[in-house]
Amino acid sequence: MENLLDIKDLTIHYVTDDGTVKAVNDFNISLKPGETVGLVGETGAGKTTTALGILKLVSDPPGKYIGGEINFEGKNLFKATEAEMQKIRGKKISMIFQDPMTSLNPVIPVVDQIAEVIALHENLTAAECIKKAEQMLEKVGIKAERAKEYPHQFSGGMKQRVVIAIALACNPALLIADEPTTALDVTIQAQVLELMKNLKTEFNTAMIMITHDLGIVAEVCDKVAIMYAGSVVEIADKHSLFKNPKHPYTIGLFGSIPDIEKDEDRLKPIKGSMPDPTNLPSGCVFHTRCDKAKPECSTIVPKNTKINDEHSVRCILYENEGGK
């Protein structure tokens, strides 16, 4: 099966008066139709910039596309014009933004906000757009009689359902979800995730799930990419990553999560904090926080080493061991 999305060596920087923020560096990932990949990392790892980069929504200035390719359905989006991107956004690639409170227009009824996307991309009459918008609301669990209400009349979970309805209204091939449950309480989180899983299956939509919650990854994703300081340091199918994490950073992430099957007094946090993106360390960007760092880690940039067909890691420990 051919890949729906192929990102090769994507690099995005923000050029500011205080220095150049190296937000995304040599980012590589691929995605098949209907597949879900989790993009996991700390705040500031470059996850949202990557998502905005796919849609060519990084503001210039200060954002600059430094290099790489984003191939979607065989077309390099870097070569697409703004007019072509407007046809792709919402129709072929949709995004659920982090905060539904700020994603919706407060003075327009929710049904009109969904219908607007449908009208942009489909050759339907105004009445047909409204009817389809009402059907999308029903699909996400909101009764059609509430269609004329305004965003302030909905709870946070309901607003997120409206945002999902907007994103899926034109049946996109790829859905990017940027921490879609962050602002919601735990029970509503579970409902929204279940809804997204069901709709993804129904529409056969590929998805990039951006999160820092490994529980969400276990629930929703097929494979996982671990990001650190703008780079993917490890990528694997979900089961391999959870059972056999390789990169010291990935191991550290799992070590900082409580295990209900073990009687432990303390968690094992990763020492230090994320490096300043305007002044990244030389060599391996993680070496200043790594328990397994060797002297050469401060000078050698690790290559991507294959553990197997589904699992690869950027760490010189595995380069020397031939990927074992």
PDB file of C-alpha atoms in Angstrom:
ATOM      1  CA  MET A   1       0.000   0.000   0.000  1.00  0.00           C
ATOM      2  CA  GLU A   2       1.349   3.402  -0.977  1.00  0.00           C
ATOM      3  CA  ASN A   3       1.860   6.013   1.721  1.00  0.00           C
ATOM      4  CA  LEU A   4      -0.731   8.768   1.991  1.00  0.00           C
ATOM      5  CA  LEU A   5       1.785  11.114   3.623  1.00  0.00           C
ATOM      6  CA  ASP A   6       5.588  11.126   3.401  1.00  0.00           C
ATOM      7  CA  ILE A   7       7.535  13.798   5.271  1.00  0.00           C
ATOM      8  CA  LYS A   8      11.266  13.850   4.537  1.00  0.00           C
ATOM      9  CA  ASP A   9      13.839  15.973   6.409  1.00  0.00           C
ATOM     10  CA  LEU A  10      11.311  18.716   7.245  1.00  0.00           C
ATOM     11  CA  THR A  11      13.038  21.695   8.906  1.00  0.00           C
ATOM     12  CA  ILE A  12      11.155  24.776  10.159  1.00  0.00           C
ATOM     13  CA  HIS A  13      12.754  27.657  12.069  1.00  0.00           C
ATOM     14  CA  TYR A  14      11.406  30.882  13.575  1.00  0.00           C
ATOM     15  CA  VAL A  15      13.744  33.791  12.913  1.00  0.00           C
ATOM     16  CA  THR A  16      13.347  36.384  15.696  1.00  0.00           C
ATOM     17  CA  ASP A  17      15.297  39.359  17.063  1.00  0.00           C
ATOM     18  CA  ASP A  18      16.363  37.184  20.013  1.00  0.00           C
ATOM     19  CA  GLY A  19      17.751  34.411  17.806  1.00  0.00           C
ATOM     20  CA  THR A  20      16.650  31.560  15.540  1.00  0.00           C
ATOM     21  CA  VAL A  21      14.255  29.101  17.166  1.00  0.00           C
ATOM     22  CA  LYS A  22      15.006  25.675  15.649  1.00  0.00           C
ATOM     23  CA  ALA A  23      11.477  24.341  16.091  1.00  0.00           C
ATOM     24  CA  VAL A  24      11.562  21.320  13.720  1.00  0.00           C
ATOM     25  CA  ASN A  25      14.781  19.680  12.507  1.00  0.00           C
ATOM     26  CA  ASP A  26      15.111  16.887   9.914  1.00  0.00           C
ATOM     27  CA  PHE A  27      11.674  15.517  10.738  1.00  0.00           C
ATOM     28  CA  ASN A  28      10.769  12.239   8.977  1.00  0.00           C
ATOM     29  CA  ILE A  29       7.512  10.287   9.121  1.00  0.00           C
ATOM     30  CA  SER A  30       5.191   8.329   6.827  1.00  0.00           C
ATOM     31  CA  LEU A  31       1.519   7.434   7.082  1.00  0.00           C
ATOM     32  CA  LYS A  32      -0.639   4.930   5.201  1.00  0.00           C
ATOM     33  CA  PRO A  33      -4.355   5.494   4.391  1.00  0.00           C
ATOM     34  CA  GLY A  34      -6.479   4.853   7.497  1.00  0.00           C
ATOM     35  CA  GLU A  35      -3.461   4.633   9.818  1.00  0.00           C
ATOM     36  CA  THR A  36      -3.074   6.611  13.056  1.00  0.00           C
ATOM     37  CA  VAL A  37       0.300   7.846  14.266  1.00  0.00           C
ATOM     38  CA  GLY A  38       0.831   9.445  17.656  1.00  0.00           C
ATOM     39  CA  LEU A  39       3.228  12.386  17.863  1.00  0.00           C
ATOM     40  CA  VAL A  40       4.467  12.439  21.457  1.00  0.00           C
ATOM     41  CA  GLY A  41       6.780  14.824  23.268  1.00  0.00           C
ATOM     42  CA  GLU A  42       7.117  17.494  25.919  1.00  0.00           C
ATOM     43  CA  THR A  43       5.775  21.019  25.482  1.00  0.00           C
ATOM     44  CA  GLY A  44       8.107  22.794  23.069  1.00  0.00           C
ATOM     45  CA  ALA A  45       9.166  19.644  21.205  1.00  0.00           C
ATOM     46  CA  GLY A  46       7.856  21.022  17.883  1.00  0.00           C
ATOM     47  CA  LYS A  47       4.668  18.950  17.554  1.00  0.00           C
ATOM     48  CA  THR A  48       2.265  21.796  16.733  1.00  0.00           C
ATOM     49  CA  THR A  49       4.756  23.496  14.385  1.00  0.00           C
ATOM     50  CA  THR A  50       5.024  20.187  12.481  1.00  0.00           C
ATOM     51  CA  ALA A  51       1.229  20.031  12.155  1.00  0.00           C
ATOM     52  CA  LEU A  52       0.972  23.632  10.969  1.00  0.00           C
ATOM     53  CA  GLY A  53       3.871  22.951   8.584  1.00  0.00           C
ATOM     54  CA  ILE A  54       1.932  20.132   6.890  1.00  0.00           C
ATOM     55  CA  LEU A  55      -0.908  22.576   6.195  1.00  0.00           C
ATOM     56  CA  LYS A  56       1.531  25.403   5.278  1.00  0.00           C
ATOM     57  CA  LEU A  57       0.075  27.553   8.043  1.00  0.00           C
ATOM     58  CA  VAL A  58       3.338  28.566   9.727  1.00  0.00           C
ATOM     59  CA  SER A  59       3.325  32.385   9.797  1.00  0.00           C
ATOM     60  CA  ASP A  60       6.056  33.990   7.699  1.00  0.00           C
ATOM     61  CA  PRO A  61       7.540  36.016   9.330  1.00  0.00           C
ATOM     62  CA  PRO A  62       8.803  34.745  11.736  1.00  0.00           C
ATOM     63  CA  GLY A  63       8.445  31.145  10.484  1.00  0.00           C
ATOM     64  CA  LYS A  64      10.684  29.878   7.687  1.00  0.00           C
ATOM     65  CA  TYR A  65      10.544  26.567   5.820  1.00  0.00           C
ATOM     66  CA  ILE A  66      14.263  25.739   5.686  1.00  0.00           C
ATOM     67  CA  GLY A  67      14.094  22.461   3.790  1.00  0.00           C
ATOM     68  CA  GLY A  68      12.615  19.009   3.275  1.00  0.00           C
ATOM     69  CA  GLU A  69       9.536  17.627   1.540  1.00  0.00           C
ATOM     70  CA  ILE A  70       5.924  17.020   2.505  1.00  0.00           C
ATOM     71  CA  ASN A  71       4.485  14.564  -0.016  1.00  0.00           C
ATOM     72  CA  PHE A  72       0.712  14.109   0.271  1.00  0.00           C
ATOM     73  CA  GLU A  73      -1.033  11.765  -2.179  1.00  0.00           C
ATOM     74  CA  GLY A  74       2.166  11.899  -4.252  1.00  0.00           C
ATOM     75  CA  LYS A  75       2.286  15.719  -4.451  1.00  0.00           C
ATOM     76  CA  ASN A  76       4.967  17.812  -2.741  1.00  0.00           C
ATOM     77  CA  LEU A  77       2.971  20.415  -0.792  1.00  0.00           C
ATOM     78  CA  PHE A  78       5.965  22.764  -0.749  1.00  0.00           C
ATOM     79  CA  LYS A  79       5.402  23.242  -4.480  1.00  0.00           C
ATOM     80  CA  ALA A  80       1.654  23.822  -4.107  1.00  0.00           C
ATOM     81  CA  THR A  81       0.335  27.359  -4.576  1.00  0.00           C
ATOM     82  CA  GLU A  82      -1.780  29.057  -1.893  1.00  0.00           C
ATOM     83  CA  ALA A  83      -4.879  28.521  -4.080  1.00  0.00           C
ATOM     84  CA  GLU A  84      -4.107  24.781  -4.271  1.00  0.00           C
ATOM     85  CA  MET A  85      -3.550  24.633  -0.490  1.00  0.00           C
ATOM     86  CA  GLN A  86      -6.934  26.268   0.129  1.00  0.00           C
ATOM     87  CA  LYS A  87      -8.561  23.412  -1.804  1.00  0.00           C
ATOM     88  CA  ILE A  88      -6.618  20.863   0.276  1.00  0.00           C
ATOM     89  CA  ARG A  89      -7.254  22.404   3.720  1.00  0.00           C
ATOM     90  CA  GLY A  90     -10.583  21.203   5.084  1.00  0.00           C
ATOM     91  CA  LYS A  91     -11.233  18.922   2.105  1.00  0.00           C
ATOM     92  CA  LYS A  92      -8.199  16.598   1.977  1.00  0.00           C
ATOM     93  CA  ILE A  93      -6.438  17.506   5.254  1.00  0.00           C
ATOM     94  CA  SER A  94      -8.317  18.800   8.300  1.00  0.00           C
ATOM     95  CA  MET A  95      -7.081  19.880  11.712  1.00  0.00           C
ATOM     96  CA  ILE A  96      -8.671  19.832  15.150  1.00  0.00           C
ATOM     97  CA  PHE A  97      -6.998  22.626  17.085  1.00  0.00           C
ATOM     98  CA  GLN A  98      -6.000  22.491  20.721  1.00  0.00           C
ATOM     99  CA  ASP A  99      -8.632  24.750  22.258  1.00  0.00           C
ATOM    100  CA  PRO A 100     -12.238  24.539  20.980  1.00  0.00           C
ATOM    101  CA  MET A 101     -13.070  27.752  22.866  1.00  0.00           C
ATOM    102  CA  THR A 102     -10.894  29.785  20.468  1.00  0.00           C
ATOM    103  CA  SER A 103     -11.485  27.648  17.353  1.00  0.00           C
ATOM    104  CA  LEU A 104     -15.142  28.632  16.994  1.00  0.00           C
ATOM    105  CA  ASN A 105     -16.560  32.039  16.032  1.00  0.00           C
ATOM    106  CA  PRO A 106     -18.647  33.205  19.017  1.00  0.00           C
ATOM    107  CA  VAL A 107     -21.169  35.217  16.943  1.00  0.00           C
ATOM    108  CA  ILE A 108     -22.090  32.592  14.311  1.00  0.00           C
ATOM    109  CA  PRO A 109     -24.431  29.619  14.993  1.00  0.00           C
ATOM    110  CA  VAL A 110     -22.548  26.305  15.008  1.00  0.00           C
ATOM    111  CA  VAL A 111     -24.499  24.881  12.053  1.00  0.00           C
ATOM    112  CA  ASP A 112     -23.409  27.814   9.869  1.00  0.00           C
ATOM    113  CA  GLN A 113     -19.758  27.258  10.843  1.00  0.00           C
ATOM    114  CA  ILE A 114     -19.957  23.632   9.685  1.00  0.00           C
ATOM    115  CA  ALA A 115     -21.933  24.560   6.553  1.00  0.00           C
ATOM    116  CA  GLU A 116     -19.281  27.157   5.615  1.00  0.00           C
ATOM    117  CA  VAL A 117     -16.627  24.424   5.224  1.00  0.00           C
ATOM    118  CA  ILE A 118     -19.006  22.270   3.174  1.00  0.00           C
ATOM    119  CA  ALA A 119     -19.915  25.216   0.910  1.00  0.00           C
ATOM    120  CA  LEU A 120     -16.215  25.972   0.289  1.00  0.00           C
ATOM    121  CA  HIS A 121     -15.412  22.495  -0.969  1.00  0.00           C
ATOM    122  CA  GLU A 122     -18.608  20.911  -2.292  1.00  0.00           C
ATOM    123  CA  ASN A 123     -20.942  22.018  -5.072  1.00  0.00           C
ATOM    124  CA  LEU A 124     -24.145  22.130  -2.994  1.00  0.00           C
ATOM    125  CA  THR A 125     -26.921  24.672  -2.472  1.00  0.00           C
ATOM    126  CA  ALA A 126     -27.081  26.639   0.804  1.00  0.00           C
ATOM    127  CA  ALA A 127     -29.995  24.473   2.004  1.00  0.00           C
ATOM    128  CA  GLU A 128     -28.082  21.260   1.191  1.00  0.00           C
ATOM    129  CA  CYS A 129     -25.011  22.552   3.084  1.00  0.00           C
ATOM    130  CA  ILE A 130     -27.171  23.265   6.165  1.00  0.00           C
ATOM    131  CA  LYS A 131     -28.777  19.815   5.944  1.00  0.00           C
ATOM    132  CA  LYS A 132     -25.380  18.103   5.697  1.00  0.00           C
ATOM    133  CA  ALA A 133     -24.080  20.218   8.608  1.00  0.00           C
ATOM    134  CA  GLU A 134     -27.046  19.091  10.743  1.00  0.00           C
ATOM    135  CA  GLN A 135     -26.280  15.453   9.810  1.00  0.00           C
ATOM    136  CA  MET A 136     -22.656  15.954  10.914  1.00  0.00           C
ATOM    137  CA  LEU A 137     -23.849  17.351  14.249  1.00  0.00           C
ATOM    138  CA  GLU A 138     -26.014  14.248  14.712  1.00  0.00           C
ATOM    139  CA  LYS A 139     -22.976  12.059  13.913  1.00  0.00           C
ATOM    140  CA  VAL A 140     -20.974  13.664  16.720  1.00  0.00           C
ATOM    141  CA  GLY A 141     -23.840  13.271  19.180  1.00  0.00           C
ATOM    142  CA  ILE A 142     -25.452  16.744  19.093  1.00  0.00           C
ATOM    143  CA  LYS A 143     -29.181  16.873  18.297  1.00  0.00           C
ATOM    144  CA  ALA A 144     -30.087  18.807  15.142  1.00  0.00           C
ATOM    145  CA  GLU A 145     -32.511  21.025  17.082  1.00  0.00           C
ATOM    146  CA  ARG A 146     -29.461  22.632  18.763  1.00  0.00           C
ATOM    147  CA  ALA A 147     -27.913  23.504  15.385  1.00  0.00           C
ATOM    148  CA  LYS A 148     -28.896  27.190  15.510  1.00  0.00           C
ATOM    149  CA  GLU A 149     -27.337  27.727  18.929  1.00  0.00           C
ATOM    150  CA  TYR A 150     -24.102  29.667  19.499  1.00  0.00           C
ATOM    151  CA  PRO A 151     -20.787  28.282  20.874  1.00  0.00           C
ATOM    152  CA  HIS A 152     -21.296  29.889  24.329  1.00  0.00           C
ATOM    153  CA  GLN A 153     -24.424  27.734  24.770  1.00  0.00           C
ATOM    154  CA  PHE A 154     -22.358  24.539  24.630  1.00  0.00           C
ATOM    155  CA  SER A 155     -20.080  22.918  27.218  1.00  0.00           C
ATOM    156  CA  GLY A 156     -16.370  22.376  26.495  1.00  0.00           C
ATOM    157  CA  GLY A 157     -16.956  18.765  25.431  1.00  0.00           C
ATOM    158  CA  MET A 158     -19.813  19.771  23.133  1.00  0.00           C
ATOM    159  CA  LYS A 159     -17.690  22.524  21.573  1.00  0.00           C
ATOM    160  CA  GLN A 160     -14.995  19.937  20.856  1.00  0.00           C
ATOM    161  CA  ARG A 161     -17.628  17.767  19.153  1.00  0.00           C
ATOM    162  CA  VAL A 162     -18.573  20.744  16.953  1.00  0.00           C
ATOM    163  CA  VAL A 163     -14.901  21.226  16.029  1.00  0.00           C
ATOM    164  CA  ILE A 164     -14.673  17.507  15.134  1.00  0.00           C
ATOM    165  CA  ALA A 165     -17.817  17.854  12.983  1.00  0.00           C
ATOM    166  CA  ILE A 166     -16.215  20.786  11.118  1.00  0.00           C
ATOM    167  CA  ALA A 167     -12.990  18.819  10.600  1.00  0.00           C
ATOM    168  CA  LEU A 168     -14.759  15.716   9.251  1.00  0.00           C
ATOM    169  CA  ALA A 169     -17.537  17.476   7.281  1.00  0.00           C
ATOM    170  CA  CYS A 170     -15.824  16.942   3.904  1.00  0.00           C
ATOM    171  CA  ASN A 171     -14.523  13.430   4.664  1.00  0.00           C
ATOM    172  CA  PRO A 172     -10.779  14.291   4.621  1.00  0.00           C
ATOM    173  CA  ALA A 173      -8.109  11.687   3.884  1.00  0.00           C
ATOM    174  CA  LEU A 174      -5.961  12.991   6.774  1.00  0.00           C
ATOM    175  CA  LEU A 175      -7.022  14.400  10.133  1.00  0.00           C
ATOM    176  CA  ILE A 176      -4.504  16.194  12.374  1.00  0.00           C
ATOM    177  CA  ALA A 177      -5.663  16.327  16.001  1.00  0.00           C
ATOM    178  CA  ASP A 178      -3.603  18.715  18.148  1.00  0.00           C
ATOM    179  CA  GLU A 179      -4.127  17.603  21.761  1.00  0.00           C
ATOM    180  CA  PRO A 180      -7.909  17.462  21.192  1.00  0.00           C
ATOM    181  CA  THR A 181      -8.773  16.479  24.786  1.00  0.00           C
ATOM    182  CA  THR A 182      -6.437  18.776  26.761  1.00  0.00           C
ATOM    183  CA  ALA A 183      -9.112  21.187  28.026  1.00  0.00           C
ATOM    184  CA  LEU A 184     -11.639  18.447  28.891  1.00  0.00           C
ATOM    185  CA  ASP A 185     -12.217  16.482  32.082  1.00  0.00           C
ATOM    186  CA  VAL A 186     -11.415  12.767  32.113  1.00  0.00           C
ATOM    187  CA  THR A 187     -14.897  11.352  31.455  1.00  0.00           C
ATOM    188  CA  ILE A 188     -15.499  13.760  28.552  1.00  0.00           C
ATOM    189  CA  GLN A 189     -11.974  12.954  27.228  1.00  0.00           C
ATOM    190  CA  ALA A 190     -12.928   9.285  27.008  1.00  0.00           C
ATOM    191  CA  GLN A 191     -16.168  10.095  25.151  1.00  0.00           C
ATOM    192  CA  VAL A 192     -14.408  12.373  22.643  1.00  0.00           C
ATOM    193  CA  LEU A 193     -11.655   9.797  21.994  1.00  0.00           C
ATOM    194  CA  GLU A 194     -14.237   7.050  21.466  1.00  0.00           C
ATOM    195  CA  LEU A 195     -16.138   9.322  19.077  1.00  0.00           C
ATOM    196  CA  MET A 196     -12.958  10.087  17.098  1.00  0.00           C
ATOM    197  CA  LYS A 197     -12.062   6.388  16.876  1.00  0.00           C
ATOM    198  CA  ASN A 198     -15.532   5.483  15.579  1.00  0.00           C
ATOM    199  CA  LEU A 199     -15.644   8.313  13.019  1.00  0.00           C
ATOM    200  CA  LYS A 200     -12.092   7.554  11.851  1.00  0.00           C
ATOM    201  CA  THR A 201     -13.136   3.939  11.193  1.00  0.00           C
ATOM    202  CA  GLU A 202     -16.372   5.007   9.470  1.00  0.00           C
ATOM    203  CA  PHE A 203     -14.628   7.478   7.136  1.00  0.00           C
ATOM    204  CA  ASN A 204     -11.325   5.478   6.839  1.00  0.00           C
ATOM    205  CA  THR A 205      -9.423   8.640   7.758  1.00  0.00           C
ATOM    206  CA  ALA A 206      -5.692   8.602   8.507  1.00  0.00           C
ATOM    207  CA  MET A 207      -4.833  10.569  11.637  1.00  0.00           C
ATOM    208  CA  ILE A 208      -1.899  12.298  13.312  1.00  0.00           C
ATOM    209  CA  MET A 209      -2.670  12.482  17.039  1.00  0.00           C
ATOM    210  CA  ILE A 210      -0.516  15.097  18.764  1.00  0.00           C
ATOM    211  CA  THR A 211      -0.322  14.502  22.512  1.00  0.00           C
ATOM    212  CA  HIS A 212       1.920  14.194  25.544  1.00  0.00           C
ATOM    213  CA  ASP A 213      -0.371  11.570  27.086  1.00  0.00           C
ATOM    214  CA  LEU A 214       0.854   8.011  26.494  1.00  0.00           C
ATOM    215  CA  GLY A 215      -2.531   6.706  27.693  1.00  0.00           C
ATOM    216  CA  ILE A 216      -4.205   8.354  24.682  1.00  0.00           C
ATOM    217  CA  VAL A 217      -1.534   6.833  22.424  1.00  0.00           C
ATOM    218  CA  ALA A 218      -2.273   3.338  23.803  1.00  0.00           C
ATOM    219  CA  GLU A 219      -5.995   3.897  23.210  1.00  0.00           C
ATOM    220  CA  VAL A 220      -5.993   5.378  19.707  1.00  0.00           C
ATOM    221  CA  CYS A 221      -2.728   4.989  17.754  1.00  0.00           C
ATOM    222  CA  ASP A 222      -1.257   2.309  15.464  1.00  0.00           C
ATOM    223  CA  LYS A 223       2.304   3.647  15.619  1.00  0.00           C
ATOM    224  CA  VAL A 224       4.117   6.267  17.659  1.00  0.00           C
ATOM    225  CA  ALA A 225       6.760   8.899  16.888  1.00  0.00           C
ATOM    226  CA  ILE A 226       8.626  10.302  19.912  1.00  0.00           C
ATOM    227  CA  MET A 227       9.743  13.916  19.408  1.00  0.00           C
ATOM    228  CA  TYR A 228      12.467  15.720  21.297  1.00  0.00           C
ATOM    229  CA  ALA A 229      13.749  19.243  20.559  1.00  0.00           C
ATOM    230  CA  GLY A 230      12.271  19.259  17.059  1.00  0.00           C
ATOM    231  CA  SER A 231      13.421  15.787  15.933  1.00  0.00           C
ATOM    232  CA  VAL A 232      11.866  12.323  15.895  1.00  0.00           C
ATOM    233  CA  VAL A 233      14.175  10.276  18.133  1.00  0.00           C
ATOM    234  CA  GLU A 234      12.225   7.013  17.921  1.00  0.00           C
ATOM    235  CA  ILE A 235       9.364   5.650  15.835  1.00  0.00           C
ATOM    236  CA  ALA A 236       7.735   2.253  16.166  1.00  0.00           C
ATOM    237  CA  ASP A 237       4.426   0.416  16.101  1.00  0.00           C
ATOM    238  CA  LYS A 238       2.565   0.921  19.375  1.00  0.00           C
ATOM    239  CA  HIS A 239       3.184  -2.555  20.805  1.00  0.00           C
ATOM    240  CA  SER A 240       6.945  -2.509  20.123  1.00  0.00           C
ATOM    241  CA  LEU A 241       7.327   0.927  21.669  1.00  0.00           C
ATOM    242  CA  PHE A 242       5.428   0.085  24.852  1.00  0.00           C
ATOM    243  CA  LYS A 243       7.087  -3.317  25.324  1.00  0.00           C
ATOM    244  CA  ASN A 244      10.598  -2.480  24.140  1.00  0.00           C
ATOM    245  CA  PRO A 245      11.426   1.253  24.097  1.00  0.00           C
ATOM    246  CA  LYS A 246      14.978   1.892  22.895  1.00  0.00           C
ATOM    247  CA  HIS A 247      15.887   5.579  23.039  1.00  0.00           C
ATOM    248  CA  PRO A 248      16.949   6.802  26.515  1.00  0.00           C
ATOM    249  CA  TYR A 249      14.400   9.635  26.228  1.00  0.00           C
ATOM    250  CA  THR A 250      11.543   7.207  25.465  1.00  0.00           C
ATOM    251  CA  ILE A 251      12.647   4.997  28.368  1.00  0.00           C
ATOM    252  CA  GLY A 252      12.653   8.125  30.558  1.00  0.00           C
ATOM    253  CA  LEU A 253       9.086   9.007  29.488  1.00  0.00           C
ATOM    254  CA  PHE A 254       7.844   5.566  30.509  1.00  0.00           C
ATOM    255  CA  GLY A 255       9.857   5.756  33.748  1.00  0.00           C
ATOM    256  CA  SER A 256       8.009   8.921  34.754  1.00  0.00           C
ATOM    257  CA  ILE A 257       4.583   7.222  34.552  1.00  0.00           C
ATOM    258  CA  PRO A 258       3.264   5.311  37.602  1.00  0.00           C
ATOM    259  CA  ASP A 259       2.834   1.551  37.071  1.00  0.00           C
ATOM    260  CA  ILE A 260      -0.179   0.162  38.947  1.00  0.00           C
ATOM    261  CA  GLU A 261       1.341  -3.348  38.897  1.00  0.00           C
ATOM    262  CA  LYS A 262       4.530  -2.295  40.728  1.00  0.00           C
ATOM    263  CA  ASP A 263       4.960  -1.131  44.305  1.00  0.00           C
ATOM    264  CA  GLU A 264       7.196   1.902  43.865  1.00  0.00           C
ATOM    265  CA  ASP A 265       7.759   4.780  46.276  1.00  0.00           C
ATOM    266  CA  ARG A 266       9.069   7.263  43.703  1.00  0.00           C
ATOM    267  CA  LEU A 267       8.864   7.865  39.967  1.00  0.00           C
ATOM    268  CA  LYS A 268      12.030   8.276  37.915  1.00  0.00           C
ATOM    269  CA  PRO A 269      11.851  11.718  36.287  1.00  0.00           C
ATOM    270  CA  ILE A 270      14.167  12.717  33.435  1.00  0.00           C
ATOM    271  CA  LYS A 271      16.789  15.058  34.864  1.00  0.00           C
ATOM    272  CA  GLY A 272      17.065  18.624  33.604  1.00  0.00           C
ATOM    273  CA  SER A 273      14.689  20.339  31.212  1.00  0.00           C
ATOM    274  CA  MET A 274      14.196  20.810  27.462  1.00  0.00           C
ATOM    275  CA  PRO A 275      17.070  22.749  25.852  1.00  0.00           C
ATOM    276  CA  ASP A 276      16.603  26.310  24.616  1.00  0.00           C
ATOM    277  CA  PRO A 277      15.507  25.896  20.949  1.00  0.00           C
ATOM    278  CA  THR A 278      17.599  28.952  20.014  1.00  0.00           C
ATOM    279  CA  ASN A 279      20.697  27.222  21.381  1.00  0.00           C
ATOM    280  CA  LEU A 280      20.397  23.447  20.923  1.00  0.00           C
ATOM    281  CA  PRO A 281      23.256  21.245  22.215  1.00  0.00           C
ATOM    282  CA  SER A 282      25.799  19.979  19.681  1.00  0.00           C
ATOM    283  CA  GLY A 283      25.793  16.305  18.699  1.00  0.00           C
ATOM    284  CA  CYS A 284      22.789  14.422  20.092  1.00  0.00           C
ATOM    285  CA  VAL A 285      20.314  17.027  21.382  1.00  0.00           C
ATOM    286  CA  PHE A 286      19.429  14.766  24.341  1.00  0.00           C
ATOM    287  CA  HIS A 287      22.988  14.078  25.566  1.00  0.00           C
ATOM    288  CA  THR A 288      22.889  16.752  28.313  1.00  0.00           C
ATOM    289  CA  ARG A 289      20.025  14.865  30.045  1.00  0.00           C
ATOM    290  CA  CYS A 290      20.945  11.289  29.120  1.00  0.00           C
ATOM    291  CA  ASP A 291      22.069   8.717  31.728  1.00  0.00           C
ATOM    292  CA  LYS A 292      23.740   6.643  29.005  1.00  0.00           C
ATOM    293  CA  ALA A 293      25.614   9.482  27.289  1.00  0.00           C
ATOM    294  CA  LYS A 294      29.175   8.839  26.132  1.00  0.00           C
ATOM    295  CA  PRO A 295      31.802  11.521  25.345  1.00  0.00           C
ATOM    296  CA  GLU A 296      31.166  11.194  21.599  1.00  0.00           C
ATOM    297  CA  CYS A 297      27.441  11.964  22.083  1.00  0.00           C
ATOM    298  CA  SER A 298      28.324  15.663  22.437  1.00  0.00           C
ATOM    299  CA  THR A 299      29.882  15.778  18.957  1.00  0.00           C
ATOM    300  CA  ILE A 300      28.225  13.091  16.803  1.00  0.00           C
ATOM    301  CA  VAL A 301      24.707  13.648  15.430  1.00  0.00           C
ATOM    302  CA  PRO A 302      23.095  10.183  15.620  1.00  0.00           C
ATOM    303  CA  LYS A 303      21.777   8.570  12.453  1.00  0.00           C
ATOM    304  CA  ASN A 304      18.412   6.862  12.115  1.00  0.00           C
ATOM    305  CA  THR A 305      19.088   3.185  12.934  1.00  0.00           C
ATOM    306  CA  LYS A 306      16.561   0.466  12.042  1.00  0.00           C
ATOM    307  CA  ILE A 307      15.782  -2.004  14.814  1.00  0.00           C
ATOM    308  CA  ASN A 308      13.356  -3.767  12.430  1.00  0.00           C
ATOM    309  CA  ASP A 309      10.985  -2.760   9.599  1.00  0.00           C
ATOM    310  CA  GLU A 310       8.586  -1.036  12.002  1.00  0.00           C
ATOM    311  CA  HIS A 311      11.025   0.335  14.572  1.00  0.00           C
ATOM    312  CA  SER A 312      13.856   2.865  14.234  1.00  0.00           C
ATOM    313  CA  VAL A 313      15.811   5.022  16.680  1.00  0.00           C
ATOM    314  CA  ARG A 314      18.287   7.933  16.579  1.00  0.00           C
ATOM    315  CA  CYS A 315      20.961   6.940  19.101  1.00  0.00           C
ATOM    316  CA  ILE A 316      24.648   6.005  18.665  1.00  0.00           C
ATOM    317  CA  LEU A 317      24.209   3.133  21.144  1.00  0.00           C
ATOM    318  CA  TYR A 318      22.314   1.253  18.420  1.00  0.00           C
ATOM    319  CA  GLU A 319      24.505   2.399  15.531  1.00  0.00           C
ATOM    320  CA  ASN A 320      27.432   0.658  17.214  1.00  0.00           C
ATOM    321  CA  GLU A 321      25.365  -2.459  17.912  1.00  0.00           C
ATOM    322  CA  GLY A 322      24.018  -2.707  14.365  1.00  0.00           C
ATOM    323  CA  GLY A 323      20.465  -1.875  15.445  1.00  0.00           C
ATOM    324  CA  LYS A 324      20.202  -4.456  18.228  1.00  0.00           C
TER     325      LYS A 324
END
